[in-house]
GROMACS .gro file of N, CA and C in nm:
model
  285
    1UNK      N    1   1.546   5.040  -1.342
    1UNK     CA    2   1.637   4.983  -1.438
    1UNK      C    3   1.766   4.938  -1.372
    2UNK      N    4   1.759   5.010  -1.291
    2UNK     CA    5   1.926   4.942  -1.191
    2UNK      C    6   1.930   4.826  -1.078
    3UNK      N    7   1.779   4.785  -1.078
    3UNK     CA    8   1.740   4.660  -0.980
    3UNK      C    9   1.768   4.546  -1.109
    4UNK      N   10   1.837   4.442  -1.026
    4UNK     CA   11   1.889   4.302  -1.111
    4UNK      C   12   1.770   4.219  -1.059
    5UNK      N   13   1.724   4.147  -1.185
    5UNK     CA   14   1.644   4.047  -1.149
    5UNK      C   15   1.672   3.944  -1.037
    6UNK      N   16   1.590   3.864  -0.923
    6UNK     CA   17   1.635   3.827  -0.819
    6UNK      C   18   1.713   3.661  -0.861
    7UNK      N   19   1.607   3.581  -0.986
    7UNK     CA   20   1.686   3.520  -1.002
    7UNK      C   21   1.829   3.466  -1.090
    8UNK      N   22   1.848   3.611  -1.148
    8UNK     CA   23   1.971   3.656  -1.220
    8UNK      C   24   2.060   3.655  -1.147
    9UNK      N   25   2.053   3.734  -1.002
    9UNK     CA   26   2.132   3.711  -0.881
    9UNK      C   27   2.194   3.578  -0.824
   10UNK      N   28   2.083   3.486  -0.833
   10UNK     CA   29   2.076   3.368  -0.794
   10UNK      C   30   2.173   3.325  -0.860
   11UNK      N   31   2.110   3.272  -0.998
   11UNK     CA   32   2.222   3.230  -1.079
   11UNK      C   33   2.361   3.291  -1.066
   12UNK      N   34   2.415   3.424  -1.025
   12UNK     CA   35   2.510   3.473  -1.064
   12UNK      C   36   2.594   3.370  -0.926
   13UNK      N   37   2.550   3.409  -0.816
   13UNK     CA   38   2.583   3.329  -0.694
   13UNK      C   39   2.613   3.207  -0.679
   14UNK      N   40   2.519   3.142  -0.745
   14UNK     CA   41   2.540   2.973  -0.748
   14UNK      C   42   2.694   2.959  -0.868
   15UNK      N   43   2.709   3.043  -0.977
   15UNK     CA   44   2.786   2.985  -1.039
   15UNK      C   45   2.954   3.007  -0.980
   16UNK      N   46   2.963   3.113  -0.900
   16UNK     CA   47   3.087   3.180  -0.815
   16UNK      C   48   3.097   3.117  -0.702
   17UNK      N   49   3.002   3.013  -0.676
   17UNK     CA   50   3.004   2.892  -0.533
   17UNK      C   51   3.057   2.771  -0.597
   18UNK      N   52   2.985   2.717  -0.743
   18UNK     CA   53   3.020   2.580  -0.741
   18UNK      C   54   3.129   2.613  -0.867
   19UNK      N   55   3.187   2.714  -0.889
   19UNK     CA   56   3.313   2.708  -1.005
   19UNK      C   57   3.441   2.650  -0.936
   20UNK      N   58   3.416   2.701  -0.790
   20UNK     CA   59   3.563   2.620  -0.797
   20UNK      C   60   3.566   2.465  -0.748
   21UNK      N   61   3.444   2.441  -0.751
   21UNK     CA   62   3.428   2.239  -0.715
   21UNK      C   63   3.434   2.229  -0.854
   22UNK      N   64   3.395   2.292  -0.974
   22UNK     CA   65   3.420   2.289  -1.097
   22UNK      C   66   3.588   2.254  -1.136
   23UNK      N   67   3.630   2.374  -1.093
   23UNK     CA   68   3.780   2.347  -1.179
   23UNK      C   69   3.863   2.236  -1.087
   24UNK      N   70   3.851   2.178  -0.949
   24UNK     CA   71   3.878   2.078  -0.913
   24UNK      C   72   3.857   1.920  -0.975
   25UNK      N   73   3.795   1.938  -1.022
   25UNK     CA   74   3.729   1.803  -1.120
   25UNK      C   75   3.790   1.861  -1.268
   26UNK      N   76   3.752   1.957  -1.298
   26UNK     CA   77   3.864   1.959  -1.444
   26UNK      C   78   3.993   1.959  -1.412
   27UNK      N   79   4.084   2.016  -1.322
   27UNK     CA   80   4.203   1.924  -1.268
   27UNK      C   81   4.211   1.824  -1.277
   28UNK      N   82   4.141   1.762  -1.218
   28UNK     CA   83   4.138   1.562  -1.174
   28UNK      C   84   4.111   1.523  -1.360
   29UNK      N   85   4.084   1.623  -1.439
   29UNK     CA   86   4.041   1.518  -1.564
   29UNK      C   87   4.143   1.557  -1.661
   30UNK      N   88   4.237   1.659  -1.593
   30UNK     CA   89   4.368   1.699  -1.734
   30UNK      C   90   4.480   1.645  -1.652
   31UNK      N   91   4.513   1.637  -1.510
   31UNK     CA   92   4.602   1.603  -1.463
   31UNK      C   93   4.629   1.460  -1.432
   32UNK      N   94   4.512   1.398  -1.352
   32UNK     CA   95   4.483   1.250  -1.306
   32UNK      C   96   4.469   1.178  -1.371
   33UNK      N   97   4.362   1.220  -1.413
   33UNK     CA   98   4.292   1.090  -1.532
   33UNK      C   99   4.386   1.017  -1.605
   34UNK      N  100   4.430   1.119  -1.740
   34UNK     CA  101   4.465   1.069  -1.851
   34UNK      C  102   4.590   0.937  -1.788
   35UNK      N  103   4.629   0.962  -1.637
   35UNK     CA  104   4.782   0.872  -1.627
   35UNK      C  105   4.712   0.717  -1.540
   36UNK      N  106   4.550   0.714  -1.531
   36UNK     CA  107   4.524   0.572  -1.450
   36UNK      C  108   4.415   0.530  -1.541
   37UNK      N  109   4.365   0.435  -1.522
   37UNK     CA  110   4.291   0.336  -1.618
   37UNK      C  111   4.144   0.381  -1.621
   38UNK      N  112   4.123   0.382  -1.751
   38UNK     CA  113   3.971   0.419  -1.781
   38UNK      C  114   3.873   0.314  -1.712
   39UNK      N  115   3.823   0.291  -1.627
   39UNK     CA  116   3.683   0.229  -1.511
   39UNK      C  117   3.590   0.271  -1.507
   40UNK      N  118   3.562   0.369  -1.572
   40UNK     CA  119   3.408   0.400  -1.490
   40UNK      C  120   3.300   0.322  -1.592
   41UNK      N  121   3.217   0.271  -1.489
   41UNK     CA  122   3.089   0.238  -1.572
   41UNK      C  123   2.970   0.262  -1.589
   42UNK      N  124   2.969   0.432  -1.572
   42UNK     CA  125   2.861   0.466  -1.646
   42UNK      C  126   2.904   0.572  -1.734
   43UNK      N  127   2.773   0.627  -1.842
   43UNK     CA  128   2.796   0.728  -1.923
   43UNK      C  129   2.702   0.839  -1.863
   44UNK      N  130   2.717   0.939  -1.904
   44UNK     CA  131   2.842   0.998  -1.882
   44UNK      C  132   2.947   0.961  -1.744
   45UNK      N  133   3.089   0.997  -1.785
   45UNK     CA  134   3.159   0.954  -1.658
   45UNK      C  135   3.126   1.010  -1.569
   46UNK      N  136   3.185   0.960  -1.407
   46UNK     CA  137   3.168   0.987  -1.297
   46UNK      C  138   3.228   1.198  -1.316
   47UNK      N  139   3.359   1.215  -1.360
   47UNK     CA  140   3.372   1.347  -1.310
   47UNK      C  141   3.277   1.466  -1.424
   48UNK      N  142   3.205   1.411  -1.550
   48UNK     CA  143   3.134   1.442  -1.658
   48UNK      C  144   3.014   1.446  -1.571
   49UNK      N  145   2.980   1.392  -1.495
   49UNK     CA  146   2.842   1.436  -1.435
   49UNK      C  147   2.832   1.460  -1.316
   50UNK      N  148   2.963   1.492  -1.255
   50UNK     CA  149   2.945   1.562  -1.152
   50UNK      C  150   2.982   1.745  -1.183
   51UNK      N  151   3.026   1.768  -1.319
   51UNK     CA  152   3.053   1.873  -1.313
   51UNK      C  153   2.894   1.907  -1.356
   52UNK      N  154   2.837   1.809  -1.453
   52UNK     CA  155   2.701   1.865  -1.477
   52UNK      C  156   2.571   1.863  -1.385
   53UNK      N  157   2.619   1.788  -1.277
   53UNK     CA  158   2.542   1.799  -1.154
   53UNK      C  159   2.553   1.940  -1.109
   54UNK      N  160   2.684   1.986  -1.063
   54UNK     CA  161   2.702   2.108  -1.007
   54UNK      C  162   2.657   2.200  -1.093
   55UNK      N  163   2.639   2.222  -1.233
   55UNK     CA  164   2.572   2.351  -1.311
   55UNK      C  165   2.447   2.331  -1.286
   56UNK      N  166   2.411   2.248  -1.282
   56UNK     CA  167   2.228   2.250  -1.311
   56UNK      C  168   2.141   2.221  -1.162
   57UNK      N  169   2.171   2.172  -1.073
   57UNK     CA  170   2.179   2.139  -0.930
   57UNK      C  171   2.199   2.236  -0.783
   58UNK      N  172   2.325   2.292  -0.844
   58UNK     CA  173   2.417   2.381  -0.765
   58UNK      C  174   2.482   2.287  -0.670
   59UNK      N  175   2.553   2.353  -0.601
   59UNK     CA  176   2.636   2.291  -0.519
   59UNK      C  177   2.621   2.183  -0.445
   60UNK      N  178   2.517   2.225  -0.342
   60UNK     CA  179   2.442   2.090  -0.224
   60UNK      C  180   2.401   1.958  -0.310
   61UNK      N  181   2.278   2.024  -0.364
   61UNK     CA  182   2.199   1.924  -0.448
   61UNK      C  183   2.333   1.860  -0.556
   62UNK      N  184   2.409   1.941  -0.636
   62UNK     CA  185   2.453   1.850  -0.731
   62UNK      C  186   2.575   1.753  -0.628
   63UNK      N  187   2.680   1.830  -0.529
   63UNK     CA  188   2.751   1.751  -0.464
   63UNK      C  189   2.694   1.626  -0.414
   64UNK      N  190   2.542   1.635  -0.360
   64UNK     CA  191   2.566   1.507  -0.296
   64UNK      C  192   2.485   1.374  -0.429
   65UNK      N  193   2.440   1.446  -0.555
   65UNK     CA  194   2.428   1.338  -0.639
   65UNK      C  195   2.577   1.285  -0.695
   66UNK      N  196   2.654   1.409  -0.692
   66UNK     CA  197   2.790   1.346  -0.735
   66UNK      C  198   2.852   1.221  -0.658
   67UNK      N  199   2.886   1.272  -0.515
   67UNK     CA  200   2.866   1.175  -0.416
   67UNK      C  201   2.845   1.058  -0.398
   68UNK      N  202   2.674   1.029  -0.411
   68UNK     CA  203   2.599   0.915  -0.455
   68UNK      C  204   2.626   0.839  -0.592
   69UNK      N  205   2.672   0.895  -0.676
   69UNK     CA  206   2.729   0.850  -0.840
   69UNK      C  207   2.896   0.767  -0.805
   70UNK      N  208   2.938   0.891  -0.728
   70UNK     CA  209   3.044   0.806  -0.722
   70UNK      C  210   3.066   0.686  -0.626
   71UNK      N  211   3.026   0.699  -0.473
   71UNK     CA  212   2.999   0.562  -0.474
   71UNK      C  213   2.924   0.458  -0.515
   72UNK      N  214   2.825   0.439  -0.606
   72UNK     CA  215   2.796   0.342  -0.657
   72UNK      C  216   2.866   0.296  -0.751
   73UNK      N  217   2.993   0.374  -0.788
   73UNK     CA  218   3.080   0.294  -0.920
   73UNK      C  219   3.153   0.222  -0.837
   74UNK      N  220   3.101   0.110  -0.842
   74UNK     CA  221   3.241  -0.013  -0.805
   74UNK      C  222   3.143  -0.144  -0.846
   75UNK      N  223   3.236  -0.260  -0.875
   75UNK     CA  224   3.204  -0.411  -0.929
   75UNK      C  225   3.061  -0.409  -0.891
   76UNK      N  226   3.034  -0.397  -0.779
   76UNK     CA  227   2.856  -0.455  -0.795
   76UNK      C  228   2.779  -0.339  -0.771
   77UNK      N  229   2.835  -0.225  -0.825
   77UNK     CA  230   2.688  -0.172  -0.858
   77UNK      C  231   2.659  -0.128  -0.986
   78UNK      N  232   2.573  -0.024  -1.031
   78UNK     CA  233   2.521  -0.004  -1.132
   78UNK      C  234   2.616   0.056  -1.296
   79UNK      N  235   2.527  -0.014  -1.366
   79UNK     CA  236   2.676   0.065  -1.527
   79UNK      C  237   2.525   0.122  -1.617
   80UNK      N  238   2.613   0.152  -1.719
   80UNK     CA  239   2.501   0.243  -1.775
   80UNK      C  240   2.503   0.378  -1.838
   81UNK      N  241   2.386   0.401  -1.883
   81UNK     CA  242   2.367   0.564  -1.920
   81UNK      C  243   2.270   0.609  -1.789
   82UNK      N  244   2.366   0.705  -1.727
   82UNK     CA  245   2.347   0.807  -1.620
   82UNK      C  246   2.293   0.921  -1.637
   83UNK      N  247   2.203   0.984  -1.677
   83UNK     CA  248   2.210   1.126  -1.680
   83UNK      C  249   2.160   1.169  -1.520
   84UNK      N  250   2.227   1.313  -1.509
   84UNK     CA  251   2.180   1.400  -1.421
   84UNK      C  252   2.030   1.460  -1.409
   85UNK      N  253   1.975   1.396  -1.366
   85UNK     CA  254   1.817   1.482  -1.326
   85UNK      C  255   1.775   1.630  -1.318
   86UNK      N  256   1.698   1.629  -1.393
   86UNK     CA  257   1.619   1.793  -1.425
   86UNK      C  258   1.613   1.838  -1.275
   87UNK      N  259   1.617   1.959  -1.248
   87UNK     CA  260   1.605   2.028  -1.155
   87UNK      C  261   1.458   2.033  -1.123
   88UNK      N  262   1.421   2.002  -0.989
   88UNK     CA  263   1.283   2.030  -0.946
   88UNK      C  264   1.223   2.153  -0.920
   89UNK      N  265   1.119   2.209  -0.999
   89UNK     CA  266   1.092   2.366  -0.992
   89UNK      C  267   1.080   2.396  -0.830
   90UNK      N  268   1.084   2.508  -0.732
   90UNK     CA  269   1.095   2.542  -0.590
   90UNK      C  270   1.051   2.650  -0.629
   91UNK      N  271   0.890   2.647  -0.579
   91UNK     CA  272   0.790   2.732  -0.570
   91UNK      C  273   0.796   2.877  -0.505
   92UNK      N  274   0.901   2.903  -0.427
   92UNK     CA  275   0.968   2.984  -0.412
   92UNK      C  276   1.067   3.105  -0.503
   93UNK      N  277   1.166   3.002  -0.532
   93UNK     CA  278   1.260   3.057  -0.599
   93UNK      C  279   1.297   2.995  -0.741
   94UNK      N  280   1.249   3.075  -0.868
   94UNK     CA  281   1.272   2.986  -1.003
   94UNK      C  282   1.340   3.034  -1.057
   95UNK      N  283   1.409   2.886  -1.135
   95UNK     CA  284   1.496   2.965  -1.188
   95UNK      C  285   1.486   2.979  -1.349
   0.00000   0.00000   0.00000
């Protein structure tokens, strides 16, 4: 009864790694944002799906879709509805 499930652990880990790339981007969206011009062209926004990259992703995986999201926002690339991609099950470790 005193052994924690392994991927309870997991989860507990991943969320105490990517909270604080978390509250950096909710910074950038109470402090920054509101004072420069609304641009982004996709939905959800660029820092809206990078925070939901990092919950569902974790860190690596969601940083470098964030990454990839954000450079493609500029004049010639893509606009739209964006969502973040389901997590690929890892036969290993589930979560």
């Amino acid at each position: 009864m005193g052994e924690k499930e392994p991927h309870f652990q997991y989860n507990n880990l991943k969320k105490r790694i990517t909270y604080p790339f978390i509250l950096l981007v909710r910074f950038y969206q109470t402090a920054i944002s509101p004072f420069t011009p609304s641009t982004c062209r996709y939905s959800p926004t660029c820092s809206h799906y990078t925070i939901e990259a990092l919950q569902k992703q974790g860190l690596f995986a969601g940083g470098w879709l964030a990454l990839k999201r954000i450079f493609s926002c500029h004049p010639w690339g893509g606009s739209g509805y964006d969502p973040v991609p389901e997590k690929k099950k890892n036969a290993i470790l589930k979560d």
